[in-house]
Short mmCIF file of C-alpha atoms in Angstrom, two decimals:
data_model
loop_
_atom_site.label_atom_id
_atom_site.label_comp_id
_atom_site.label_asym_id
_atom_site.label_seq_id
_atom_site.Cartn_x
_atom_site.Cartn_y
_atom_site.Cartn_z
CA MET R 30 -11.45 90.92 7.78
CA ASP R 31 -8.07 89.58 8.96
CA PRO R 32 -8.49 85.88 9.91
CA MET R 33 -5.80 86.26 12.61
CA THR R 34 -7.42 89.22 14.40
CA GLY R 35 -11.09 88.55 13.63
CA HIS R 36 -13.99 90.88 12.91
CA PRO R 37 -13.79 94.24 14.78
CA ARG R 38 -17.39 93.83 16.04
CA ARG R 39 -17.08 90.11 16.78
CA TRP R 40 -18.26 90.29 20.42
CA GLY R 41 -21.39 92.25 19.48
CA ILE R 42 -22.04 89.74 16.70
CA LEU R 43 -21.66 86.92 19.24
CA GLY R 44 -24.29 88.60 21.41
CA VAL R 45 -26.74 88.68 18.48
CA LEU R 46 -26.09 85.02 17.68
CA VAL R 47 -26.62 83.94 21.29
CA PHE R 48 -29.88 85.92 21.43
CA SER R 49 -31.02 84.35 18.14
CA LEU R 50 -30.38 80.91 19.59
CA LEU R 51 -32.52 81.74 22.65
CA ALA R 52 -35.78 80.87 20.92
CA VAL R 53 -34.54 77.46 19.74
CA VAL R 54 -33.20 76.39 23.14
CA LEU R 55 -35.96 78.12 25.13
CA ASP R 56 -38.59 76.22 23.18
CA ASN R 57 -37.37 72.76 24.16
CA THR R 58 -36.91 73.56 27.86
CA ILE R 59 -40.32 75.26 28.01
CA LEU R 60 -41.94 72.24 26.36
CA ASN R 61 -40.64 69.95 29.11
CA VAL R 62 -42.56 71.92 31.75
CA ALA R 63 -45.68 72.10 29.55
CA MET R 64 -45.94 68.35 28.80
CA LYS R 65 -48.21 67.53 31.73
CA THR R 66 -50.63 70.33 30.74
CA ILE R 67 -50.62 69.34 27.05
CA ALA R 68 -51.50 65.79 28.16
CA ASP R 69 -54.52 67.03 30.11
CA GLU R 70 -57.80 66.44 28.26
CA THR R 71 -59.52 69.48 29.79
CA VAL R 72 -56.97 72.31 29.52
CA GLY R 73 -54.60 70.68 27.00
CA LEU R 74 -54.84 68.43 23.95
CA GLY R 75 -55.23 65.11 25.76
CA ALA R 76 -51.92 63.89 24.30
CA THR R 77 -50.78 60.37 25.23
CA GLN R 78 -47.20 59.64 26.34
CA SER R 79 -46.30 58.38 22.86
CA GLU R 80 -47.79 61.54 21.29
CA LEU R 81 -45.72 63.66 23.68
CA GLU R 82 -42.62 61.71 22.67
CA TRP R 83 -43.46 62.44 19.03
CA ALA R 84 -44.06 66.14 19.80
CA ILE R 85 -40.46 66.25 21.01
CA ASN R 86 -38.99 63.91 18.40
CA SER R 87 -40.76 65.28 15.31
CA TYR R 88 -38.80 68.48 15.95
CA THR R 89 -35.47 66.82 16.69
CA LEU R 90 -35.59 64.31 13.81
CA VAL R 91 -36.40 66.94 11.17
CA PHE R 92 -33.84 69.24 12.80
CA ALA R 93 -31.17 66.53 12.68
CA GLY R 94 -32.04 65.37 9.18
CA LEU R 95 -31.77 68.85 7.65
CA LEU R 96 -28.92 70.34 9.71
CA PHE R 97 -26.15 69.25 7.38
CA THR R 98 -28.02 70.25 4.21
CA PHE R 99 -28.81 73.68 5.62
CA GLY R 100 -25.20 74.03 6.80
CA VAL R 101 -24.04 73.39 3.21
CA ILE R 102 -26.71 75.72 1.75
CA GLY R 103 -25.57 78.40 4.24
CA ASP R 104 -21.93 77.87 3.26
CA ARG R 105 -22.96 78.23 -0.40
CA THR R 106 -25.57 81.04 -0.38
CA GLY R 107 -24.58 82.97 2.74
CA ARG R 108 -24.77 82.11 6.43
CA LYS R 109 -26.40 85.41 7.42
CA ARG R 110 -29.13 84.85 4.83
CA MET R 111 -29.69 81.28 6.08
CA LEU R 112 -29.89 82.48 9.69
CA PHE R 113 -32.45 85.16 8.75
CA ILE R 114 -34.66 82.72 6.78
CA GLY R 115 -34.42 80.14 9.58
CA MET R 116 -35.61 82.66 12.17
CA ALA R 117 -38.62 83.58 10.00
CA LEU R 118 -39.59 79.90 9.51
CA PHE R 119 -39.16 79.19 13.21
CA GLY R 120 -41.42 82.09 14.16
CA LEU R 121 -44.20 81.07 11.75
CA ALA R 122 -44.06 77.43 12.88
CA SER R 123 -44.18 78.56 16.53
CA LEU R 124 -47.46 80.35 15.75
CA ALA R 125 -48.81 77.15 14.19
CA SER R 126 -47.77 75.12 17.26
CA ALA R 127 -49.43 77.59 19.63
CA TYR R 128 -52.80 77.23 17.91
CA ALA R 129 -52.72 73.46 17.23
CA GLN R 130 -56.15 71.88 17.80
CA ASP R 131 -55.05 68.28 18.38
CA PRO R 132 -51.83 66.30 19.08
CA MET R 133 -51.22 65.50 15.38
CA GLN R 134 -51.36 69.18 14.42
CA LEU R 135 -48.88 69.93 17.21
CA ILE R 136 -46.55 67.14 16.02
CA LEU R 137 -46.62 68.49 12.43
CA ALA R 138 -46.11 72.11 13.56
CA ARG R 139 -43.19 71.00 15.73
CA ALA R 140 -41.68 69.30 12.68
CA ALA R 141 -41.97 72.62 10.82
CA MET R 142 -40.19 74.31 13.74
CA GLY R 143 -37.42 71.76 13.21
CA ILE R 144 -36.93 73.06 9.67
CA GLY R 145 -36.36 76.59 11.01
CA GLY R 146 -34.12 75.37 13.83
CA ALA R 147 -32.00 73.41 11.36
CA ALA R 148 -31.30 76.61 9.46
CA ILE R 149 -30.46 78.60 12.62
CA MET R 150 -28.14 76.32 14.60
CA PRO R 151 -25.32 75.59 12.08
CA ALA R 152 -25.30 79.21 10.93
CA THR R 153 -24.58 80.51 14.45
CA LEU R 154 -21.51 78.32 15.03
CA ALA R 155 -20.25 78.81 11.46
CA ILE R 156 -20.44 82.62 11.83
CA ILE R 157 -18.63 82.41 15.21
CA SER R 158 -15.82 80.39 13.60
CA ASN R 159 -15.64 82.92 10.77
CA VAL R 160 -15.54 86.17 12.78
CA PHE R 161 -13.27 85.00 15.65
CA PRO R 162 -9.54 84.28 15.32
CA PRO R 163 -8.31 80.80 16.39
CA GLY R 164 -7.01 82.08 19.74
CA GLU R 165 -10.43 83.44 20.80
CA ARG R 166 -12.64 80.77 19.24
CA GLY R 167 -12.68 78.49 22.28
CA LYS R 168 -13.67 81.38 24.57
CA ALA R 169 -16.37 82.50 22.13
CA ILE R 170 -17.84 78.99 21.96
CA GLY R 171 -17.76 78.94 25.78
CA VAL R 172 -19.83 82.16 25.85
CA TRP R 173 -22.15 80.66 23.20
CA ALA R 174 -22.62 77.58 25.41
CA GLY R 175 -23.21 79.87 28.40
CA GLY R 176 -25.96 81.58 26.42
CA VAL R 177 -27.51 78.18 25.79
CA GLY R 178 -27.27 77.62 29.55
CA LEU R 179 -29.10 80.92 30.14
CA ALA R 180 -31.94 79.80 27.87
CA VAL R 181 -32.06 76.46 29.68
CA ALA R 182 -32.20 78.37 32.98
CA ILE R 183 -35.03 80.74 32.09
CA GLY R 184 -36.98 78.22 29.98
CA PRO R 185 -38.60 76.11 32.72
CA ILE R 186 -39.56 79.02 34.99
CA THR R 187 -40.85 81.00 31.98
CA GLY R 188 -42.83 77.97 30.86
CA GLY R 189 -44.27 77.49 34.35
CA LEU R 190 -45.40 81.12 34.58
CA LEU R 191 -46.99 80.99 31.12
CA ILE R 192 -48.81 77.70 31.86
CA GLU R 193 -50.23 79.02 35.14
CA HIS R 194 -51.41 82.38 33.77
CA PHE R 195 -52.27 81.62 30.11
CA TRP R 196 -53.18 78.64 27.92
CA TRP R 197 -50.63 75.98 26.94
CA GLY R 198 -50.06 77.52 23.48
CA SER R 199 -48.39 80.55 25.07
CA VAL R 200 -45.22 78.47 25.55
CA PHE R 201 -44.78 78.56 21.75
CA LEU R 202 -46.13 82.08 21.25
CA ILE R 203 -43.28 83.46 23.43
CA ASN R 204 -40.88 82.65 20.57
CA VAL R 205 -42.43 85.22 18.24
CA PRO R 206 -41.13 88.47 19.85
CA ILE R 207 -37.66 86.88 20.25
CA VAL R 208 -37.70 85.99 16.55
CA ILE R 209 -38.72 89.52 15.49
CA VAL R 210 -35.98 91.23 17.56
CA SER R 211 -33.41 88.69 16.35
CA MET R 212 -34.25 89.30 12.69
CA ILE R 213 -33.77 93.05 13.14
CA LEU R 214 -30.38 92.55 14.87
CA ILE R 215 -29.21 89.98 12.29
CA ALA R 216 -30.06 92.33 9.43
CA THR R 217 -28.14 95.25 10.96
CA LEU R 218 -25.10 93.69 12.69
CA VAL R 219 -24.15 90.23 11.37
CA PRO R 220 -21.75 90.14 8.38
CA GLU R 221 -22.31 87.81 5.45
CA SER R 222 -19.87 84.94 4.89
CA ARG R 223 -19.60 81.99 2.51
CA ASP R 224 -17.44 78.94 1.88
CA PRO R 225 -15.26 79.70 -1.18
CA LYS R 226 -15.45 76.00 -2.13
CA PRO R 227 -18.86 74.82 -0.90
CA SER R 228 -19.95 71.18 -0.95
CA ARG R 229 -22.64 69.94 -3.29
CA LEU R 230 -26.04 68.95 -1.94
CA ASP R 231 -26.94 65.31 -1.25
CA PRO R 232 -30.76 64.94 -1.38
CA VAL R 233 -30.55 61.12 -1.46
CA GLY R 234 -28.59 61.11 1.81
CA VAL R 235 -31.08 63.49 3.46
CA VAL R 236 -34.08 61.33 2.50
CA LEU R 237 -32.38 58.08 3.57
CA SER R 238 -31.32 59.51 6.95
CA ILE R 239 -34.79 60.88 7.82
CA ILE R 240 -36.62 57.70 6.71
CA GLY R 241 -34.20 55.48 8.65
CA LEU R 242 -34.33 57.51 11.85
CA VAL R 243 -38.12 57.98 11.82
CA ALA R 244 -38.63 54.23 11.30
CA ILE R 245 -36.31 53.31 14.18
CA VAL R 246 -37.84 55.86 16.55
CA TYR R 247 -41.36 54.72 15.56
CA GLY R 248 -40.43 51.12 16.37
CA ILE R 249 -38.91 52.05 19.73
CA ILE R 250 -41.88 54.21 20.81
CA ARG R 251 -44.34 51.54 19.61
CA GLY R 252 -42.45 48.99 21.71
CA GLY R 253 -43.02 51.17 24.78
CA GLU R 254 -46.74 51.46 23.98
CA LEU R 255 -47.16 47.68 23.59
CA ALA R 256 -44.72 46.81 26.43
CA THR R 257 -42.99 44.28 24.17
CA VAL R 258 -40.24 44.16 21.54
CA ALA R 259 -41.43 40.84 20.10
CA SER R 260 -44.36 42.31 18.13
CA ALA R 261 -44.14 42.71 14.35
CA GLU R 262 -45.32 46.32 14.86
CA VAL R 263 -42.05 46.93 16.71
CA LEU R 264 -39.59 44.68 14.85
CA VAL R 265 -40.58 45.50 11.27
CA PRO R 266 -40.16 49.32 11.41
CA THR R 267 -37.06 49.05 13.60
CA LEU R 268 -35.29 46.55 11.33
CA PHE R 269 -36.41 48.51 8.25
CA GLY R 270 -34.92 51.67 9.79
CA VAL R 271 -31.63 49.92 10.55
CA ALA R 272 -31.48 48.61 6.96
CA VAL R 273 -32.15 52.09 5.53
CA LEU R 274 -29.42 53.61 7.72
CA ALA R 275 -27.02 50.88 6.54
CA VAL R 276 -27.80 51.91 2.95
CA PHE R 277 -27.30 55.54 4.05
CA VAL R 278 -23.78 54.77 5.38
CA TRP R 279 -22.94 52.87 2.17
CA TRP R 280 -24.17 55.80 0.06
CA GLU R 281 -22.28 58.38 2.11
CA ARG R 282 -19.00 56.46 1.73
CA ARG R 283 -19.57 56.09 -2.00
CA ILE R 284 -20.13 59.73 -3.03
CA ASP R 285 -17.68 62.65 -2.92
CA HIS R 286 -20.18 65.17 -1.45
CA PRO R 287 -21.86 63.27 1.45
CA VAL R 288 -24.60 64.90 3.55
CA PHE R 289 -22.91 63.36 6.62
CA ASP R 290 -19.28 62.48 5.99
CA VAL R 291 -18.87 59.19 7.89
CA ARG R 292 -15.19 59.20 6.88
CA SER R 293 -14.63 62.03 9.39
CA PHE R 294 -14.96 59.43 12.15
CA THR R 295 -11.49 58.12 11.26
CA ASN R 296 -10.24 61.28 13.04
CA VAL R 297 -9.92 60.12 16.67
CA ARG R 298 -10.33 63.61 18.15
CA PHE R 299 -13.48 64.20 16.15
CA SER R 300 -15.09 60.80 16.74
CA SER R 301 -14.40 60.67 20.50
CA ALA R 302 -15.71 64.22 21.05
CA ILE R 303 -18.83 63.65 18.96
CA GLY R 304 -19.44 60.24 20.56
CA MET R 305 -19.20 61.74 24.04
CA MET R 306 -21.62 64.54 23.09
CA GLY R 307 -24.11 62.04 21.67
CA ILE R 308 -24.02 59.85 24.78
CA VAL R 309 -24.52 62.84 27.10
CA PHE R 310 -27.53 64.08 25.14
CA PHE R 311 -29.04 60.60 24.90
CA ALA R 312 -28.98 60.26 28.68
CA MET R 313 -29.92 63.90 29.41
CA MET R 314 -32.95 64.18 27.08
CA GLY R 315 -34.32 60.83 28.25
CA GLY R 316 -33.77 61.83 31.88
CA MET R 317 -35.51 65.19 31.44
CA PHE R 318 -38.54 63.36 30.04
CA PHE R 319 -39.18 61.36 33.22
CA LEU R 320 -38.09 64.13 35.62
CA THR R 321 -40.93 66.36 34.37
CA PHE R 322 -43.57 63.87 35.51
CA TYR R 323 -41.69 62.99 38.69
CA LEU R 324 -41.65 66.62 39.84
CA GLN R 325 -45.17 67.60 38.74
CA ILE R 326 -47.17 64.42 39.38
CA VAL R 327 -45.38 62.31 41.99
CA LEU R 328 -44.02 65.20 44.09
CA GLY R 329 -47.01 67.44 43.30
CA PHE R 330 -45.23 70.65 42.30
CA THR R 331 -46.97 73.24 40.11
CA PRO R 332 -45.50 74.07 36.66
CA VAL R 333 -43.88 77.25 38.09
CA GLN R 334 -42.39 75.35 41.02
CA ALA R 335 -41.17 72.54 38.75
CA GLY R 336 -39.59 75.12 36.45
CA ALA R 337 -37.90 76.83 39.38
CA LEU R 338 -36.54 73.48 40.59
CA MET R 339 -34.70 73.06 37.27
CA ILE R 340 -32.83 76.35 37.69
CA PRO R 341 -29.81 74.87 39.58
CA PHE R 342 -29.15 72.54 36.63
CA ALA R 343 -29.19 75.42 34.17
CA ALA R 344 -27.47 77.93 36.46
CA ALA R 345 -24.53 75.55 36.86
CA GLN R 346 -24.13 75.43 33.08
CA LEU R 347 -24.40 79.21 32.89
CA ILE R 348 -21.68 79.60 35.54
CA PHE R 349 -19.25 76.88 34.47
CA ALA R 350 -19.55 76.76 30.65
CA PRO R 351 -17.51 79.99 30.12
CA LEU R 352 -14.83 78.62 32.49
CA SER R 353 -14.66 75.20 30.85
CA GLN R 354 -11.95 76.23 28.39
CA ARG R 355 -9.56 77.01 31.27
CA VAL R 356 -10.28 73.66 32.89
CA THR R 357 -9.57 71.88 29.60
CA GLU R 358 -6.32 73.82 29.10
CA ARG R 359 -5.15 72.96 32.62
CA LEU R 360 -6.17 69.30 32.80
CA GLY R 361 -6.33 68.32 29.15
CA ALA R 362 -9.42 67.28 27.20
CA LYS R 363 -9.16 63.61 28.17
CA LEU R 364 -8.89 64.07 31.95
CA SER R 365 -11.46 66.89 32.24
CA ALA R 366 -13.96 65.09 30.01
CA THR R 367 -13.48 61.75 31.79
CA LEU R 368 -14.01 63.30 35.23
CA SER R 369 -17.08 65.17 33.96
CA MET R 370 -18.55 62.01 32.43
CA ILE R 371 -18.03 60.14 35.73
CA VAL R 372 -19.92 62.88 37.61
CA VAL R 373 -22.76 62.92 35.02
CA THR R 374 -23.05 59.12 35.24
CA PHE R 375 -23.26 59.19 39.04
CA ALA R 376 -25.92 61.93 38.83
CA LEU R 377 -27.99 59.86 36.39
CA GLY R 378 -27.62 56.78 38.60
CA SER R 379 -28.71 58.75 41.67
CA TYR R 380 -32.23 59.13 40.22
CA ALA R 381 -32.61 55.38 40.82
CA PHE R 382 -32.63 56.12 44.56
CA MET R 383 -35.23 58.92 44.52
CA ASP R 384 -38.81 58.34 45.67
CA GLN R 385 -41.81 60.23 47.05
CA ASN R 386 -39.87 61.16 50.21
CA THR R 387 -36.57 62.36 48.72
CA PRO R 388 -35.61 65.76 50.24
CA ILE R 389 -35.92 68.50 47.67
CA VAL R 390 -32.57 69.97 48.76
CA LEU R 391 -30.84 66.74 47.72
CA ILE R 392 -32.56 66.83 44.32
CA GLU R 393 -31.42 70.43 43.84
CA VAL R 394 -27.81 69.56 44.72
CA ILE R 395 -27.81 66.70 42.20
CA PHE R 396 -29.26 68.99 39.50
CA PHE R 397 -26.51 71.55 40.16
CA VAL R 398 -23.70 68.98 40.13
CA GLN R 399 -24.99 67.40 36.92
CA GLY R 400 -25.26 70.82 35.25
CA ALA R 401 -21.72 71.75 36.29
CA ALA R 402 -20.33 68.49 34.92
CA MET R 403 -22.17 68.90 31.61
CA ALA R 404 -20.82 72.46 31.33
CA ASN R 405 -17.33 70.95 31.30
CA ILE R 406 -18.22 68.50 28.54
CA MET R 407 -20.12 70.43 25.88
CA PRO R 408 -17.84 73.44 25.06
CA PRO R 409 -14.55 71.46 24.91
CA ALA R 410 -16.26 68.78 22.82
CA THR R 411 -17.72 71.40 20.46
CA THR R 412 -14.33 73.12 20.16
CA ALA R 413 -12.60 69.79 19.45
CA ILE R 414 -15.12 69.00 16.72
CA MET R 415 -14.84 72.43 15.08
CA GLU R 416 -11.02 72.41 15.21
CA SER R 417 -10.83 68.92 13.68
CA LEU R 418 -12.06 70.32 10.36
CA PRO R 419 -10.74 73.13 8.12
CA ARG R 420 -12.00 76.63 8.99
CA GLU R 421 -13.90 77.04 5.72
CA LYS R 422 -15.92 73.89 6.55
CA ALA R 423 -17.23 75.44 9.78
CA GLY R 424 -20.85 74.94 8.72
CA VAL R 425 -20.19 71.27 7.99
CA GLY R 426 -18.56 70.69 11.39
CA SER R 427 -21.32 72.50 13.21
CA ALA R 428 -23.97 70.51 11.38
CA MET R 429 -22.30 67.16 12.07
CA SER R 430 -21.98 67.85 15.82
CA ASN R 431 -25.54 69.09 16.09
CA THR R 432 -26.89 66.21 13.99
CA VAL R 433 -25.38 63.65 16.36
CA ARG R 434 -26.59 65.63 19.38
CA GLN R 435 -30.17 65.89 18.11
CA VAL R 436 -30.34 62.27 16.93
CA ALA R 437 -28.97 61.10 20.28
CA GLY R 438 -31.51 63.27 22.12
CA ALA R 439 -34.39 61.89 20.01
CA LEU R 440 -33.23 58.32 20.60
CA GLY R 441 -32.85 59.09 24.32
CA VAL R 442 -36.48 60.26 24.56
CA ALA R 443 -37.66 57.29 22.49
CA VAL R 444 -35.60 54.57 24.21
CA LEU R 445 -35.80 55.80 27.81
CA GLY R 446 -39.42 56.90 27.35
CA SER R 447 -40.24 53.39 26.10
CA VAL R 448 -38.34 51.78 29.00
CA LEU R 449 -40.36 53.94 31.41
CA SER R 450 -43.65 53.17 29.63
CA SER R 451 -43.01 49.43 29.49
CA SER R 452 -41.93 49.23 33.13
CA TYR R 453 -44.87 51.37 34.29
CA ARG R 454 -47.39 49.27 32.38
CA GLY R 455 -46.07 46.07 33.98
CA GLU R 456 -46.09 47.54 37.50
CA ILE R 457 -49.53 49.18 37.38
CA ALA R 458 -51.36 46.25 35.72
CA PRO R 459 -52.49 44.49 38.96
CA ALA R 460 -54.01 47.72 40.34
CA LEU R 461 -55.95 48.30 37.11
CA ALA R 462 -57.68 44.90 37.32
CA VAL R 463 -60.69 46.66 38.90
CA LEU R 464 -61.32 48.58 35.65
CA PRO R 465 -63.34 47.27 32.69
CA GLU R 466 -61.13 45.24 30.37
CA GLY R 467 -61.41 47.74 27.50
CA ALA R 468 -60.13 50.63 29.67
CA ARG R 469 -57.12 48.84 31.20
CA HIS R 470 -54.72 49.21 28.28
CA ALA R 471 -55.27 52.97 27.83
CA ALA R 472 -55.17 53.61 31.60
CA GLY R 473 -51.87 51.76 31.94
CA GLU R 474 -49.96 53.55 29.17
CA SER R 475 -48.55 56.22 31.47
CA ILE R 476 -49.02 57.83 34.87
CA MET R 477 -50.86 60.70 33.11
CA ALA R 478 -53.37 58.23 31.67
CA THR R 479 -53.88 56.58 35.07
CA MET R 480 -54.38 59.93 36.79
CA GLY R 481 -56.92 60.84 34.11
CA VAL R 482 -58.90 57.74 35.09
CA VAL R 483 -58.56 58.74 38.76
CA GLN R 484 -60.17 62.12 37.97
CA GLU R 485 -63.03 60.47 36.06
CA LEU R 486 -63.78 58.00 38.87
CA GLY R 487 -63.67 60.62 41.65
CA GLU R 488 -63.62 59.04 45.13
CA ARG R 489 -63.55 55.50 43.71
CA GLY R 490 -60.39 56.32 41.78
CA GLN R 491 -58.34 57.43 44.80
CA ALA R 492 -57.30 53.82 45.42
CA LEU R 493 -55.25 53.97 42.18
CA VAL R 494 -53.17 57.03 43.17
CA GLN R 495 -50.58 55.36 45.38
CA PRO R 496 -50.12 52.30 43.12
CA ALA R 497 -49.61 54.73 40.20
CA PHE R 498 -46.97 56.70 42.11
CA THR R 499 -45.20 53.51 43.17
CA ALA R 500 -45.28 52.08 39.62
CA PHE R 501 -43.92 55.34 38.16
CA VAL R 502 -41.09 55.60 40.72
CA ASP R 503 -40.12 51.96 40.07
CA GLY R 504 -40.16 52.64 36.33
CA MET R 505 -38.09 55.78 36.86
CA HIS R 506 -35.52 53.72 38.78
CA VAL R 507 -35.16 51.25 35.91
CA THR R 508 -34.92 54.10 33.39
CA ALA R 509 -32.29 55.91 35.49
CA LEU R 510 -30.14 52.77 35.69
CA VAL R 511 -30.33 52.36 31.90
CA SER R 512 -29.28 55.99 31.40
CA ALA R 513 -26.41 55.53 33.89
CA ALA R 514 -25.27 52.45 31.93
CA ILE R 515 -25.17 54.63 28.79
CA GLY R 516 -23.11 57.14 30.81
CA LEU R 517 -20.62 54.37 31.68
CA LEU R 518 -20.20 53.74 27.96
CA GLY R 519 -19.39 57.45 27.57
CA ILE R 520 -16.67 57.20 30.23
CA VAL R 521 -15.06 54.34 28.30
CA VAL R 522 -15.24 56.26 24.99
CA VAL R 523 -13.55 59.33 26.50
CA ALA R 524 -10.95 57.48 28.61
CA VAL R 525 -9.84 55.28 25.71
CA TRP R 526 -10.09 57.50 22.62
CA MET R 527 -10.13 61.18 23.60
CA PRO R 528 -6.70 62.78 22.86
CA GLY R 529 -4.74 63.95 25.88
CA LYS R 530 -3.56 67.36 27.07
CA PRO R 531 -2.65 69.66 24.17
CA ARG R 532 0.86 71.03 24.01
CA LEU R 533 2.09 74.10 22.17
CA ALA R 534 4.33 73.65 19.18
CA LYS R 535 5.79 76.23 16.82
CA HIS R 536 4.71 75.99 13.24
CA ALA R 537 7.79 75.74 11.10
CA GLU R 538 6.71 78.08 8.32
CA ASN R 539 4.76 80.96 9.84
CA ARG R 540 5.75 80.48 13.50
CA GLU R 541 2.07 80.48 14.48
CA PRO R 542 1.47 78.58 17.76
CA VAL R 543 -0.54 75.47 16.98
CA LEU R 544 -1.97 72.74 19.21
CA SER R 545 -0.88 69.14 18.96
CA SER R 546 -2.33 66.31 21.03
CA SER R 547 -0.33 63.95 23.16
CA GLY R 548 -1.24 60.33 22.87
CA GLY R 549 -2.09 59.78 26.53
#
């Protein structure tokens, strides 16, 4: 294969890779719609808010912790092989999730799904970088991002339909046929590729990163449960996690084959793009967590309706992601990313003004605008990250960008979920004074817990409904303002450090057009 012209079947290969990624992306968007049902004690597993946070984060933390290692293993043993094995693992773990009997089984099965996802994601981007020439790579990544947008678009409505017509486990079972078709297509169409000089594995780094992240997330989620950060149950695991991650950074700087090369952050283009991506996913994943309950509990929409309401957000990404490369070429990465971050931040801040009477049309417009802005952030950022590293290290670059994205998403769910939980508990406490003392703490953990008490009490419990809605909306406002503040940080990162509009220069030796960044 000529690296300047690419693989002759590269667009068909791209189609297979996008389809393979459907299951991974579909699963997370479907889970958002299913959370309320999984929390129900009658038709679900009776999961608490903290258990739901762990159901999301057990996947993302394992995913993030193993991405780089699986990227390196794929570079060494073959990316096609890694993709195939990852799909098989993901399918088996999806079966286990579908038939989980309690929240802990679901959390463990979701962690197993993270192992499969970690093998799939870096392989897709690495294969794209290998089969497409430099001139088409940005467009291909735009199509790849558009495919992700398609999965985001069909995920919520698919999840809503499954929840209303089948049991909650069907939202995981839907992955199995996608996995089977993908494995057939991968085996027949995708070419094998390897890194001629692969990195060595770093098991110490992998273990340190997972231990550190799990400890920090545990501390954050526990803080939300207890509504305080002063407890030893919160401070000890959090500080332990920070200390372990400090050792992780020291170790990664010390060895010559790091699992996560922190020295790459000296590259301004790389660090600004990856920082922006992390901030966006922190705010987005945390926002999606509270929007699920806002739509289904406070506004009273069914799972199908709530899924349909998320379509404008996803449709905007589907429409604008393939066009994002042109916007970046015209305006430059810095200007387009800064404008997009400003729009995303305003969208996140707007949730602080929503209540029980907000017109649904306004909510839909905000979803669409936020999706369009995010579509103009992710592909250019991904392209910048991939182009900051040598072509043969495509798996490494893909793994680093996805690691930051997944870690940021997990922290977003943990931090913003804990802010919501803590705020809700403080607001609802006076209304729960009528309950027996032993039941107050459990009933005040989340709006789902309070509504469970309302169902048990029947007519007597109706007096708690409006206070619960009010407490949740107030908590959502606080959480939205925190996420908007994180968005402001992203604007600063992009405006100050993102390189400016690329300009064409002629390479002196082979006269190949190359991109160089202006300083502004």
